[in-house]
Amino acid sequence: MKLSPLTCCISLIITMNLTYATPPGELWQLKKQLIQYHNTGQYLQDIAATTTQAQHYLAQRLAYQRHHHLKQKLAVVFDIDETALSNYKHMKKLNFGGKLSSIKSMEKQGTDTPIKPTLALFNYAKKHHVDIFFVTGRTRNER
């Protein structure tokens, strides 16, 4: 049987991918790592480090505008889930999975807590009259 050049190329690509691909960890191990990442405080520390960088950048932009008497508006854009609001307790309750209907039901409860470092950045932007936008994958009635 003679193989076409295309078949040989596809076979080579598949073989290369199989050779270099690493299998994912066991799901229970990944879930355990997520819980540990959250419970050690590392998750919140990482968010705080990022929002601190964002606030420093925003402060520099505001200072630059003041110094050069620029009138253009600045804006910040936030995502809602796990950026502005934490729904970790719901994700954990659903064992980091669940049906879409269960996830939506929990979102509708309105009990997601603000993520404090993000809230601080939001308040800083608001205090300095920076426009604020929120983007989300939530439907209109879930907002």
Coordinates of C-alpha atoms in Angstrom, one line a residue, residues 43 82 86-97 106:
Y43 CA -5.3 33.0 45.0
E82 CA -13.8 35.6 39.7
S86 CA -16.1 35.5 43.9
N87 CA -18.4 32.6 43.3
Y88 CA -15.8 30.2 44.7
K89 CA -18.2 28.9 47.4
H90 CA -20.7 27.9 44.7
M91 CA -18.0 26.3 42.5
K92 CA -16.8 24.3 45.5
K93 CA -20.4 23.3 46.5
L94 CA -20.9 22.0 42.9
N95 CA -17.5 20.2 43.1
F96 CA -16.1 22.5 40.4
G97 CA -18.6 21.2 37.9
M106 CA -26.6 29.8 42.3

